[in-house]
Every structure is written in C-alpha cells, then in structure tokens.
Short mmCIF file of C-alpha atoms in Angstrom, two decimals:
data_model
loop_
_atom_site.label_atom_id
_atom_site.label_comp_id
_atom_site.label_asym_id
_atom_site.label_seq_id
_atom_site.Cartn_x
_atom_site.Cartn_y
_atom_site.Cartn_z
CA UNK I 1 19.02 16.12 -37.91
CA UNK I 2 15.58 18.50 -38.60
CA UNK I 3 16.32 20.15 -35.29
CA UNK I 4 19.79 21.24 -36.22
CA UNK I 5 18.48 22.46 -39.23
CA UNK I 6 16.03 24.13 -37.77
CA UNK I 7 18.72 25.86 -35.47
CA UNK I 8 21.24 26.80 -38.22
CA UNK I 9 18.31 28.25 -40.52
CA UNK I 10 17.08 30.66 -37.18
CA UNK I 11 14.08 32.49 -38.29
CA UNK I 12 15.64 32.75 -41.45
CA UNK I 13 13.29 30.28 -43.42
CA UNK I 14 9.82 28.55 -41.86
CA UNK I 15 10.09 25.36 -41.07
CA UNK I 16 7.08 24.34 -42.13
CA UNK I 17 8.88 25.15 -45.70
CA UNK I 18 11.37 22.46 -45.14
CA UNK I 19 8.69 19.73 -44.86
CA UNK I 20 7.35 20.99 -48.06
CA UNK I 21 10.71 20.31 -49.85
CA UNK I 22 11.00 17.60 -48.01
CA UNK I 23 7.65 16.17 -49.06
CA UNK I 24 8.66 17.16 -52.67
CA UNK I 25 11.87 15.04 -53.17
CA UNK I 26 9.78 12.00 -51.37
CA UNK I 27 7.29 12.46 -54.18
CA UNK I 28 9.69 12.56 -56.71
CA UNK I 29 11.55 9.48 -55.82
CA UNK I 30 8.45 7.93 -55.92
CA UNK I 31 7.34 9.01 -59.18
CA UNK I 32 10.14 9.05 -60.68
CA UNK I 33 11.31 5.31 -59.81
CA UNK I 34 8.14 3.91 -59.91
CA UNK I 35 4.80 5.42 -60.92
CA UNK I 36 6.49 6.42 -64.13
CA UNK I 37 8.86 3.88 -64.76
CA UNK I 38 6.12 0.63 -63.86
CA UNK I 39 5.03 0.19 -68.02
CA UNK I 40 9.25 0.11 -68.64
CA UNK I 41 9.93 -2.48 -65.69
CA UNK I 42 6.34 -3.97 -66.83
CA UNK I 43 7.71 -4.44 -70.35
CA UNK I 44 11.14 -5.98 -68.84
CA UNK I 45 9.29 -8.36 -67.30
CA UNK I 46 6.97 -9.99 -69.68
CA UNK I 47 9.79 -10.10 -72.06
CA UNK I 48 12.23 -12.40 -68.75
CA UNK I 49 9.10 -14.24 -67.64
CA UNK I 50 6.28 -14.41 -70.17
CA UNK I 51 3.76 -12.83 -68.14
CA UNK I 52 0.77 -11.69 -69.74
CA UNK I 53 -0.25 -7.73 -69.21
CA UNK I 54 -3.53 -8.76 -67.28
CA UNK I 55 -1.13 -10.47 -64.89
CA UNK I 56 0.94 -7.57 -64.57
CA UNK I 57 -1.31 -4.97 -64.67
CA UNK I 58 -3.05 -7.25 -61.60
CA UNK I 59 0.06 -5.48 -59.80
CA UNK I 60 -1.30 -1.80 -60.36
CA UNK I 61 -4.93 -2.58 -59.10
CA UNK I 62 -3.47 -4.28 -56.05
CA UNK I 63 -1.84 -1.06 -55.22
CA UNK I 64 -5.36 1.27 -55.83
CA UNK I 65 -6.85 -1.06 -53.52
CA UNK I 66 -4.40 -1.46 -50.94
CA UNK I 67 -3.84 1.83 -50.44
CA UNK I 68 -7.74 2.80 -50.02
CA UNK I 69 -8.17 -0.46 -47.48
CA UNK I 70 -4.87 0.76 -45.75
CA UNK I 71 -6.02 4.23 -44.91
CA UNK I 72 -7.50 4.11 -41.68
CA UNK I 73 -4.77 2.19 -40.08
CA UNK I 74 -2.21 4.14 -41.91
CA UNK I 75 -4.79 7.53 -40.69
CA UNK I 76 -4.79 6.01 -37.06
CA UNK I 77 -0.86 5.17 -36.95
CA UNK I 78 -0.26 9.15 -38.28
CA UNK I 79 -2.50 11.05 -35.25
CA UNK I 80 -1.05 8.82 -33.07
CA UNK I 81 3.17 8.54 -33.59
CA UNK I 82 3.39 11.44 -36.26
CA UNK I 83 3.48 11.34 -39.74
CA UNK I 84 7.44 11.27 -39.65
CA UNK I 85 7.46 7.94 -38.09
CA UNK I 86 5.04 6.46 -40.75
CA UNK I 87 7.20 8.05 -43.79
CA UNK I 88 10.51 6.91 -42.33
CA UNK I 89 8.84 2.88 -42.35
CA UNK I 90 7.13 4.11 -45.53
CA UNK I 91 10.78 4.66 -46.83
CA UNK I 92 12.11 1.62 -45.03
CA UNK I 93 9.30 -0.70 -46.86
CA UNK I 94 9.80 1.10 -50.25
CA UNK I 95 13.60 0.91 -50.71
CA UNK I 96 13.40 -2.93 -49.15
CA UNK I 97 10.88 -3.52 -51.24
CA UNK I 98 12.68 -2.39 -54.07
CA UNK I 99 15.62 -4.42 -53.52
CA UNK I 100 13.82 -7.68 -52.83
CA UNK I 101 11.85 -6.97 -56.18
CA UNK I 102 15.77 -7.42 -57.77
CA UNK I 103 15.41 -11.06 -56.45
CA UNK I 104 11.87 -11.50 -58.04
CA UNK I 105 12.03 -15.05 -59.76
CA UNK I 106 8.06 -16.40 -59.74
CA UNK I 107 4.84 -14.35 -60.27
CA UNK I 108 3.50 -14.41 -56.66
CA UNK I 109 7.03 -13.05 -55.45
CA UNK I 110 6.16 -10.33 -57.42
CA UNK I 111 2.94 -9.70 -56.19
CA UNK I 112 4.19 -10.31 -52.65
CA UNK I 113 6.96 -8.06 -53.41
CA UNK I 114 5.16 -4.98 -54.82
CA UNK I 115 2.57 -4.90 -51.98
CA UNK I 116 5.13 -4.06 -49.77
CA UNK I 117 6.69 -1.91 -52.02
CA UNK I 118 3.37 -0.20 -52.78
CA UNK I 119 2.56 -0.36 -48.90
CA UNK I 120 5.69 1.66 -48.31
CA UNK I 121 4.84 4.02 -50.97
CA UNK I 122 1.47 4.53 -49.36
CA UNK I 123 2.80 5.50 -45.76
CA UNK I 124 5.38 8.04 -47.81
CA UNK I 125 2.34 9.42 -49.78
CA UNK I 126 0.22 12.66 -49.19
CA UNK I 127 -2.02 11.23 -46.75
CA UNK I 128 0.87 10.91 -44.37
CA UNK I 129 2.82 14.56 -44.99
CA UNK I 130 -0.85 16.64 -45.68
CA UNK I 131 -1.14 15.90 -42.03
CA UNK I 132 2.30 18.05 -41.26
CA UNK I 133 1.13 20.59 -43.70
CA UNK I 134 -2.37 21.58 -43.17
CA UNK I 135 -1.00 21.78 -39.49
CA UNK I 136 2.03 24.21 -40.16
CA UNK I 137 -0.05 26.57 -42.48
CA UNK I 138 -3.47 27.88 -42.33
CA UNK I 139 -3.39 30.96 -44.64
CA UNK I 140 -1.18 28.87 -47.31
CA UNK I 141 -2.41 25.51 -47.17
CA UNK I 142 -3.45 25.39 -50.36
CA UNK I 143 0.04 26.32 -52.09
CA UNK I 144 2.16 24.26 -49.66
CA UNK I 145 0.13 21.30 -50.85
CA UNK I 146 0.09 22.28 -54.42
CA UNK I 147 3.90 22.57 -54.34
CA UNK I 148 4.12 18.94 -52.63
CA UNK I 149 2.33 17.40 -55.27
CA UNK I 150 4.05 18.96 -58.07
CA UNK I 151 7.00 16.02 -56.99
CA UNK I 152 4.81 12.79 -58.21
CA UNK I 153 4.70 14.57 -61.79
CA UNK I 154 7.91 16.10 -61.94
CA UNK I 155 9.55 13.17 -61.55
CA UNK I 156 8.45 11.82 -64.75
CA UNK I 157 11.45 14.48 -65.53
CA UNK I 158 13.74 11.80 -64.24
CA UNK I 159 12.53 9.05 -66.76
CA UNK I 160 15.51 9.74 -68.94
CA UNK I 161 17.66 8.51 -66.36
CA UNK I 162 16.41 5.26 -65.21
CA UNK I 163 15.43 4.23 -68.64
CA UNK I 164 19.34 4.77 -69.70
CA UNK I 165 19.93 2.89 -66.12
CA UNK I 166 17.62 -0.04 -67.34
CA UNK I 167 18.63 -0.31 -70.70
CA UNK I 168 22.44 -0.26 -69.24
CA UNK I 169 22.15 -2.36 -66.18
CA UNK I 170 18.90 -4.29 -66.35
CA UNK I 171 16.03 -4.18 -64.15
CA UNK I 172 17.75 -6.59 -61.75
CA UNK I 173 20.49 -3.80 -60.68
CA UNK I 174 18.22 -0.82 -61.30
CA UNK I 175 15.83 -1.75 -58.58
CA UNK I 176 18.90 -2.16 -56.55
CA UNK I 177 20.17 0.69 -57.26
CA UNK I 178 16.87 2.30 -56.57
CA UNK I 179 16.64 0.97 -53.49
CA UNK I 180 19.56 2.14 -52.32
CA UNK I 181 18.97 5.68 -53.67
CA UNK I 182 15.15 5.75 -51.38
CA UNK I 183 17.51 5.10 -48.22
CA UNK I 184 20.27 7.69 -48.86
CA UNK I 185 17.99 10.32 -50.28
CA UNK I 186 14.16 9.74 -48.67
CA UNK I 187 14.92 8.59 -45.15
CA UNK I 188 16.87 12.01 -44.23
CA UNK I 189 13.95 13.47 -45.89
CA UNK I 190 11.43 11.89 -43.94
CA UNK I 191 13.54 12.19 -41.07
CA UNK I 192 12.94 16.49 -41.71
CA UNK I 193 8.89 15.77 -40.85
CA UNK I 194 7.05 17.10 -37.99
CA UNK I 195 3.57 17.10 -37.17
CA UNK I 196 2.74 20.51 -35.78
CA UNK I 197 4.95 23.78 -35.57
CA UNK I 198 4.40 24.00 -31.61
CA UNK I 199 6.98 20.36 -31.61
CA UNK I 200 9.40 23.31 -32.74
CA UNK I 201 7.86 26.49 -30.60
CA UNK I 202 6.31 27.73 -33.45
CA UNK I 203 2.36 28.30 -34.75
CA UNK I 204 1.30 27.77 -38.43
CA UNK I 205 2.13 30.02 -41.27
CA UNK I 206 5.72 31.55 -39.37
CA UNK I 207 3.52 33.60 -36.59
CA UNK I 208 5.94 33.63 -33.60
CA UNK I 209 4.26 32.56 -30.35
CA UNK I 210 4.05 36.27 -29.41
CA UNK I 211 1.54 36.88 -32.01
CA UNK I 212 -1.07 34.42 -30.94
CA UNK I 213 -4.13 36.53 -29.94
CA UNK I 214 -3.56 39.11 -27.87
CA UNK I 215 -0.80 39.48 -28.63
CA UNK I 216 0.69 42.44 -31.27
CA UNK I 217 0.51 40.43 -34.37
CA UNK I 218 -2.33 42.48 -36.05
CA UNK I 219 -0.95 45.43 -35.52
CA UNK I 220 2.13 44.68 -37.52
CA UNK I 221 0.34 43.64 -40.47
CA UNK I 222 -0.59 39.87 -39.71
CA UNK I 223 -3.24 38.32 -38.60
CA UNK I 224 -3.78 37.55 -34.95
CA UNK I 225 -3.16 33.81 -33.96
CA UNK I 226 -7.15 31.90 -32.77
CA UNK I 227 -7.27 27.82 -32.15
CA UNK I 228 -8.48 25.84 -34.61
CA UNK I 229 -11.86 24.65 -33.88
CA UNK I 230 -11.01 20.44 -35.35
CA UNK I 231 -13.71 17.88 -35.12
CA UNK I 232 -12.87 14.25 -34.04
CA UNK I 233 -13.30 11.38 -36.58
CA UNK I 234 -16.54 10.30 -35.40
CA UNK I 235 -17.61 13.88 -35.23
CA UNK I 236 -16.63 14.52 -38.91
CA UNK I 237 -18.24 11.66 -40.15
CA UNK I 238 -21.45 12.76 -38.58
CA UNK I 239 -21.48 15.48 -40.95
CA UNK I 240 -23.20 15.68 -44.39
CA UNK I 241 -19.81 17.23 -45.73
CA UNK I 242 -17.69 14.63 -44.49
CA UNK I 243 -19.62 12.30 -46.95
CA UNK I 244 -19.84 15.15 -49.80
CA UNK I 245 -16.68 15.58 -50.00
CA UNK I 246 -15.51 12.32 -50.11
CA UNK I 247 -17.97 11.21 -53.07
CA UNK I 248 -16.96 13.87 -55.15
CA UNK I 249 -13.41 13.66 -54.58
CA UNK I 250 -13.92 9.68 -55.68
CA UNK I 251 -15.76 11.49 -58.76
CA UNK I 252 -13.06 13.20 -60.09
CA UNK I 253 -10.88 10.32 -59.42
CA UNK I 254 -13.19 8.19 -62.11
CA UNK I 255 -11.93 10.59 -65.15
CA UNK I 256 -7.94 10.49 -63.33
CA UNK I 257 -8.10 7.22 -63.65
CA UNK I 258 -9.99 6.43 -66.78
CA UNK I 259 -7.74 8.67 -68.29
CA UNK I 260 -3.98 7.09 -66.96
CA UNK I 261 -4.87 3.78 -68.26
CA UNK I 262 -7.16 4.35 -71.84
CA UNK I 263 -5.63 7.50 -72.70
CA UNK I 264 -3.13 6.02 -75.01
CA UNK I 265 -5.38 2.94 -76.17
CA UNK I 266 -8.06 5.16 -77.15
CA UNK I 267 -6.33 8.23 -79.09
CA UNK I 268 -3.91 5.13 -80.96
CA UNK I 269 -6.84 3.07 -82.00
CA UNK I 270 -9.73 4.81 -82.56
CA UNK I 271 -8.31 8.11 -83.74
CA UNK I 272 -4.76 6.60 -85.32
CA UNK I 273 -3.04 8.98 -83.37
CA UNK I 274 0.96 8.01 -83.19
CA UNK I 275 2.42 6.76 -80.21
CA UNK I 276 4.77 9.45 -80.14
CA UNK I 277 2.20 11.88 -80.73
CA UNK I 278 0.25 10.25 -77.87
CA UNK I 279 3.21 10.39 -75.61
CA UNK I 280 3.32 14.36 -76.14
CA UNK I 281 -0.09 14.18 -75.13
CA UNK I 282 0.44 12.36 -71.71
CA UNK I 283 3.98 15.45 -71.52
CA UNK I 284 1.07 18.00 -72.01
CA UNK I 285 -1.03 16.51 -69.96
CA UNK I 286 1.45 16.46 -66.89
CA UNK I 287 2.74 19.66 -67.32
CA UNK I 288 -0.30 21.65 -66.91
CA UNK I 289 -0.95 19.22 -63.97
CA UNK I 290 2.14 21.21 -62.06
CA UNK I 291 0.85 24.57 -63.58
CA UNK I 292 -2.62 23.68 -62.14
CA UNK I 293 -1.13 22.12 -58.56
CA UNK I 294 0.11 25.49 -58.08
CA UNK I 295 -2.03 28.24 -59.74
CA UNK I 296 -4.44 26.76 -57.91
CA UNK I 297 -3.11 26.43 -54.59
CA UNK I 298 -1.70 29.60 -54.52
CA UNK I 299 -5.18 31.04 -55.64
CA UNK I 300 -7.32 28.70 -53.13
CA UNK I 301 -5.60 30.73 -50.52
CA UNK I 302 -6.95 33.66 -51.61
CA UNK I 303 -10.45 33.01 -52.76
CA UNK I 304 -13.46 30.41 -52.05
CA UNK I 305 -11.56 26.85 -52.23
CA UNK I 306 -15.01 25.21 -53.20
CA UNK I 307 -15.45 27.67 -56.27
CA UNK I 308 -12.26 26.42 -57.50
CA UNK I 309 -13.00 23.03 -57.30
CA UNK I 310 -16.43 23.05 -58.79
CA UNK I 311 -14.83 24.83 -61.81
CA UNK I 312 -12.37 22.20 -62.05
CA UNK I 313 -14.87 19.51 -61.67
CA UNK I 314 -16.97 21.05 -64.95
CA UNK I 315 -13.06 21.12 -66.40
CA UNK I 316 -12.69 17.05 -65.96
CA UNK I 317 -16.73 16.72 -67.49
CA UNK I 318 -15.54 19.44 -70.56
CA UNK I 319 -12.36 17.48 -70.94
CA UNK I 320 -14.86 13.87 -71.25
CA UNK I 321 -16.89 15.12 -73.67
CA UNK I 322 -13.86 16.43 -75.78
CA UNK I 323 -12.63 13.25 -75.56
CA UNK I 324 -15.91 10.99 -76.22
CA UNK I 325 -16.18 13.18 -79.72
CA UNK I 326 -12.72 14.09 -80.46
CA UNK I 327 -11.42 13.44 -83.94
CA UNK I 328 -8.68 16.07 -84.27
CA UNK I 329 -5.13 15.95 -82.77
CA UNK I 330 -6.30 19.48 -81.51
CA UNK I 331 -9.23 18.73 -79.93
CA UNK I 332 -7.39 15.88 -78.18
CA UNK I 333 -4.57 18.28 -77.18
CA UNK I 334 -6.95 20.53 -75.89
CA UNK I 335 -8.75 17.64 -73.63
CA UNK I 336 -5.59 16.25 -72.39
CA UNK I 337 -4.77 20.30 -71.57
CA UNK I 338 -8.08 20.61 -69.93
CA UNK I 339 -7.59 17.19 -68.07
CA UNK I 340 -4.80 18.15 -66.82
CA UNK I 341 -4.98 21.79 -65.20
CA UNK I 342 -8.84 20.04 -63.59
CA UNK I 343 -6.93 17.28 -61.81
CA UNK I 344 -4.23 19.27 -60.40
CA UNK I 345 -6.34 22.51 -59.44
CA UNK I 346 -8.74 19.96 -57.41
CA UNK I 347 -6.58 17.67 -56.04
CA UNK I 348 -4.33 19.50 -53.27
CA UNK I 349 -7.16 21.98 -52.12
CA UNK I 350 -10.34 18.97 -51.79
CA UNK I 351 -7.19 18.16 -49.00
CA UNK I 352 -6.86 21.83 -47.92
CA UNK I 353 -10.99 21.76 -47.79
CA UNK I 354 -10.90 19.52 -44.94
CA UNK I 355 -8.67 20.76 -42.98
CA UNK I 356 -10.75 23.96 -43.38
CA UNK I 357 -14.02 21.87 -42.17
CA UNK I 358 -12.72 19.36 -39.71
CA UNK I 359 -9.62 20.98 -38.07
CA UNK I 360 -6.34 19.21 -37.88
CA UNK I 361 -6.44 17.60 -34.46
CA UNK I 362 -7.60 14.18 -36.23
CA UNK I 363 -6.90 14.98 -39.83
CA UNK I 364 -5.02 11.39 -40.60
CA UNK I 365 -8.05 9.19 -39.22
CA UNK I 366 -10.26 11.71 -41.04
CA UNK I 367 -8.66 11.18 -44.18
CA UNK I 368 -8.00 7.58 -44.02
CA UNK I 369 -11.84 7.11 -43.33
CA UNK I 370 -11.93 9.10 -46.45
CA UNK I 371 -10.02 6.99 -48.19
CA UNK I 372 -12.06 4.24 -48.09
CA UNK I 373 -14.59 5.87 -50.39
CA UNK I 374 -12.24 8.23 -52.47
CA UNK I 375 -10.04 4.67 -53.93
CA UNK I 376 -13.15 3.31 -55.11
CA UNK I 377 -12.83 6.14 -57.80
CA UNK I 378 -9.37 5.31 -58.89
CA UNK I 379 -10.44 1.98 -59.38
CA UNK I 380 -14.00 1.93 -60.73
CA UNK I 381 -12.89 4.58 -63.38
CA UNK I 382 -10.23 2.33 -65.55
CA UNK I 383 -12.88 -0.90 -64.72
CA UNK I 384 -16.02 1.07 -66.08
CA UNK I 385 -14.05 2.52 -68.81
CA UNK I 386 -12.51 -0.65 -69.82
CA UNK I 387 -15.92 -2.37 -69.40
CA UNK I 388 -17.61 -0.62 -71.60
CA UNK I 389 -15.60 -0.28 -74.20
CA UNK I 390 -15.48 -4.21 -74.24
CA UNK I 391 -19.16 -4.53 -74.78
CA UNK I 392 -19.98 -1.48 -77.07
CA UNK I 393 -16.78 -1.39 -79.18
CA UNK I 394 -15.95 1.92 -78.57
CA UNK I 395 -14.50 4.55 -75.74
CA UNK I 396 -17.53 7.31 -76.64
CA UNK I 397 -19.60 5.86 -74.33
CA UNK I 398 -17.48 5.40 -71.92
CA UNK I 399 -16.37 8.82 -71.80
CA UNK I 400 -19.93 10.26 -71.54
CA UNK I 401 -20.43 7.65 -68.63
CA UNK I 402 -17.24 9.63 -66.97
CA UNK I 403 -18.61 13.01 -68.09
CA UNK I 404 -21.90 12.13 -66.16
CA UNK I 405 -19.89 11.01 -62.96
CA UNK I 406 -18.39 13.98 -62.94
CA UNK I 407 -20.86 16.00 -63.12
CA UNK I 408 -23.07 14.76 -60.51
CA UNK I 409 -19.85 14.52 -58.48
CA UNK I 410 -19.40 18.45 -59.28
CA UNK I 411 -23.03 18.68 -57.12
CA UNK I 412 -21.15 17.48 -53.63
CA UNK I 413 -18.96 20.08 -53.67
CA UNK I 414 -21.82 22.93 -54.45
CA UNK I 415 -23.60 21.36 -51.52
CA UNK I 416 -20.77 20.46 -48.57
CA UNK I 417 -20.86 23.51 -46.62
CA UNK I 418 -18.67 23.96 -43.68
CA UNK I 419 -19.94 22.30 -40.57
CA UNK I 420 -20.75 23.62 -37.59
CA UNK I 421 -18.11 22.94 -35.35
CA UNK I 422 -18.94 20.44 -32.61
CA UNK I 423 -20.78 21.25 -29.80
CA UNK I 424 -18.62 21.42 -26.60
CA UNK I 425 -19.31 18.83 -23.90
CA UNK I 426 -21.62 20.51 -21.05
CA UNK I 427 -20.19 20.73 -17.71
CA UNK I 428 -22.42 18.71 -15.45
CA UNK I 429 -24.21 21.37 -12.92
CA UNK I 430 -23.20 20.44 -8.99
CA UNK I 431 -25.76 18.10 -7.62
CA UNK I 432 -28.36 19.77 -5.33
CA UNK I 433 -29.36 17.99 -1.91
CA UNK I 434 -32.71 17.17 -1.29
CA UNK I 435 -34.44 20.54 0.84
CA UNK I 436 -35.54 17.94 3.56
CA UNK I 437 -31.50 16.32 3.53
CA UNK I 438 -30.53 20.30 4.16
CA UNK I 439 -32.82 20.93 7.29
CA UNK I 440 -31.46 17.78 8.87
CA UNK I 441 -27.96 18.61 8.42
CA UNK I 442 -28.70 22.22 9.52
CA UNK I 443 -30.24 20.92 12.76
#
C-alpha cells in the first residue's frame, strides 16, 4: 500500500513525511483510547468488580516496567526486520488486546490482558518509528519527532468521544469497539513505515540520489549528501555519552512522572484547589507540551540541541520548586505551564541527540539499551514522590527531592559531548616471508 502511495504522490511530498503522519495517528489512537482514557475505564472497573485503586493502579506500573525490560528485544527485533514489522504486531497485540480486555471477568485476566495490550502499545511507540525518522531526516530530525509526539497528547482531544462511548455503551463494547478501530485505522498506518529512504531510492531530508556528494546538490542551494558515521551498540555503550545521556534523560523522567500521578492529589489537598480547576491545569499543562514538542524541534534543528535541553532541564527544576512552595492558583498555573513546555522541548530532541552521536545504523538496540536506564525514571519518580509524602505528610519535600534530581540530571547533558566516532578496523598488513625462506625459493 506505502509503495503506491509513494508512486501516486511522485516527488510531490517526502516520504519520510508520510511516516511522520503516520506515526502521528498511531500516537493518537494510543493516547486517545488508552493513556487518557485508563482513570475512566479504571473508575468503571472498581465500580463492576470492587477492586481497590492500588490493585488497579498495579496495572500502570506493570506497563512502566515492561516497557523499559522490553526494550532491547523490542531494539534488537527493530534493526533487524524494520520498525514496520514491529508496529504492525504492535497494532496486532494492541487492538487484540483490547478486545480480550472486553472479556475481562477476574483480576489476573486483567493483568494478563493489559500486558499484552501495553506490550503492543510499546512495539507501536516512539522507540519503534524514531528509528524510521532519525533515518529519513538529518537536518529536521528534531521537528519530525516533535510533530510525532504531539499525537500521544493530542489525543486527549478525543476524550470527549470515548467518554460519551463509555457512558453510552459501557466499557465492555467500548474496548471492542476500540479494538476494532486500532485494526482499521493503525495497521494501514503502520503498514506506511519504512526504515530508511534508500528502501524507496531516496536519502534523508528529500535529497535525490543525484545530490549525494559530488554530486550538484550544493550548488543549488542544499547541502551535499556525506554517510553517516553510526556506532554499533557495543561501541555506543563504550562511550561516556551513551551513559550521560541516558541518566539524564531518566532525570527528567522523575518530575514527568511525579507530576502525571500527584499532580491532582497535591494541588486538591494541600492547596484546596477544585477538581475542575485542577483538570484545567493538567489542559494547560498538555497544551504547552505540543507547543514545546514543536518549538523545540523545529528550533533544535537550527541551533545546539544540548543547549535546548539543558534549558529545559532547569525548566522541570523551576517548575519543582514552584510547585514544592506554591500557594496560589497562579503560581500553580505557571508550574504546570513551565512543566509542560520542559517535558516536551526535551523529550523528542534527547532522541534526535543520539542519533546525532551514535548514527542510525543500530539506533533501535541503542535505544532499547537505553531504555533500560531511562524507565527507571518513570517509575522511581511517582514511588519517591509518593514515598515521601507518606512519611513526612506533605508533597514539599518531595518536590525539592525532584528539583534536586533534576538538576544534577541537567549536569549529564552539559557534560555528554559527541563521541568520537569509532575507530575503523585496521587492515591487516600482508605477511612478510622470512629473508632466509626468500633466498631458498629464489635459488
């Protein structure tokens, strides 16, 4: 089907383009019938079954930590058979998954049930696409993947619509429903994914093969085609920035998730905030998210990527300490504001950043090694938060705690400079004979 787009569309449009809006409605589907809509189906529940919040919220972790234990496989399975392969089972998994979670009648089925779900939601994710993207562009990385994740937000737009579809239907139908909508909608859009551009005779960014090097691409304004120098996964993980950039990256993830799951607790508790005024909060919040996802990417292309994320590191640590002092609707507006534009200005260019460093040739086994330290922020965040507010009474703390993480995480980023890129096997000289082994052969 991709291919016979890719005809009809001629040079008209880059293909690469087409994975990014391809990449965007996966996203959206995902967000939009699950991230977002997991505290309705999560209040559905307990009120069928009785299930406590600690049992259902057990469901949420499981995912964090499945999908950080599931990167290297899921890193390996994308270098080797293509990251269009992995989103097409990804899709498979998360639209089966969804329609044996409309069978759920016991507790463990529903664990059992949203591991695949969440499995197949992990193999549709970024890690799998970035790999198609920071391979079709170089000199726009970082907007192509700030556009792409602009889809897990937005579709908190379609929230409306499957809350009207689980108040009308019930949650048994709706996850059909669902289901059926992932395998009509995402598996022709995974089906548009391809790894690299030269699968469709093209090289990154739109250059035609006729402007690699050499040929008369800079003369007409663009700039001439050179390999990428990449770096295999050992290689990478050799490096100082390898491990750099994967600490801070967790770093930032400690405030992210701190934030999803005591956001709400904290400002309606401590600061008698109203849930509705909260909620407008988490709207703000999101929105400058996709403002910062793009500003940023488009910017990151232009300008030092690092110097972008170290300013939106310092954001997430001014955004903490807002929070841990915070007594004003204002002042929390202005956190959640600040929150916001941090998470999505880092996000899609710490992924551009190391396809910058460690080339593109092993980027999925790269990243899933990555991902191994980068989940434990997503998951120590909420815990430490959560933890501490438990034994001191109050979130203050806790926020300080994330303002220091993030602040010391800010100091990776300042200090992972580009590699150098790895030295080139030598070519073993021809083996000399023995002088003496010479004379008797001459003789």
């Amino acid at each position: 089907m991709s291919d016979f787009v890719a005809r009809g569309l001629g040079t008209r449009i880059f293909y690469g383009w087409l994975v990014v809006i391809a990449g965007f409605g996966m996203f959206m589907l995902g967000g939009g019938l699950l991230m977002h809509a997991f505290g309705t189906y999560v209040k559905l529940l307990e009120a069928d079954f009785g299930w406590s919040r600690t049992q259902l919220s057990i469901a949420f972790s499981m995912q964090r930590i499945e999908s950080g234990f599931l990167g290297p496989i899921q890193g390996w399975m994308v270098d080797r058979y293509g990251p269009r392969a992995v989103m097409i089972i990804g899709m498979l998994l998360f639209g089966g998954g969804f329609l044996a979670f409309s069978v759920v009648d016991s507790l463990l089925w529903f664990y059992v049930v949203f591991i695949i779900m969440a499995t197949g939601q992990s193999f549709g994710s970024m890690m799998s696409l970035s790999a198609s993207l920071v391979s079709f562009f170089r000199r726009r990385r970082g907007l192509a993947l700030g556009i792409v994740g602009t889809g897990m937000a937005t579709g908190g737009l379609v929230q409306p619509i499957v809350v009207a579809g689980l108040e009308a239907w019930g949650w048994r139908t709706m996850a059909v429903v669902s289901g059926l909508i992932i395998f009509a909608v995402g598996l022709p859009l995974a089906g548009l994914v391809r790894h690299r551009p030269q699968e469709l005779g093209l090289l990154p960014d739109g250059d035609e093969p006729g402007r690699a090097a050499g040929g008369n691409g800079a003369s007409e304004g663009r700039p001439a085609y050179v390999e990428e120098v990449s770096f295999t996964t050992r290689e990478a993980m050799r490096t100082r920035s390898f491990w750099l950039l994967s600490i801070g990256h967790a770093a930032g993830l400690m405030t992210v998730g701190a934030m999803l799951v005591h956001f709400v607790p904290h400002v309606t508790e401590e600061l008698d905030i109203s849930l509705g005024s909260a909620a407008q909060m988490v709207t703000l919040m999101t929105a400058m998210l996709v403002i910062g996802m793009v500003s940023a990417g488009w910017l990151g292309d232009r300008i030092d990527k690092r110097a972008i994320i170290v300013t939106a590191m310092f954001g997430h640590l001014a955004a903490m300490l807002i929070m841990a002092w915070a007594s004003a609707v204002l002042l929390v507006a202005l956190a959640a504001a600040i929150q916001g534009v941090s998470w999505g200005a880092r996000g899609p260019l710490t992924q551009a950043l190391r396809a910058d460093y460690f080339g593109t040739a092993s980027f999925g086994k790269i990243m899933g090694f990555s991902s191994l330290i980068i989940m434990m922020g997503m998951t120590i965040g909420p815990l430490a938060a959560g933890g501490i507010y438990d034994l001191t009474g109050s979130y203050t703390p806790a926020f300080i705690f994330m303002a220091i993480a993030v602040g010391l995480g800010s100091l990776c980023f300042v200090f992972s400079n580009k590699p150098e890129p790895p030295a080139a096997a030598p070519t073993p000289a021809p083996r000399r004979q023995p002088e003496r082994e010479e004379a008797t052969v001459a003789s």
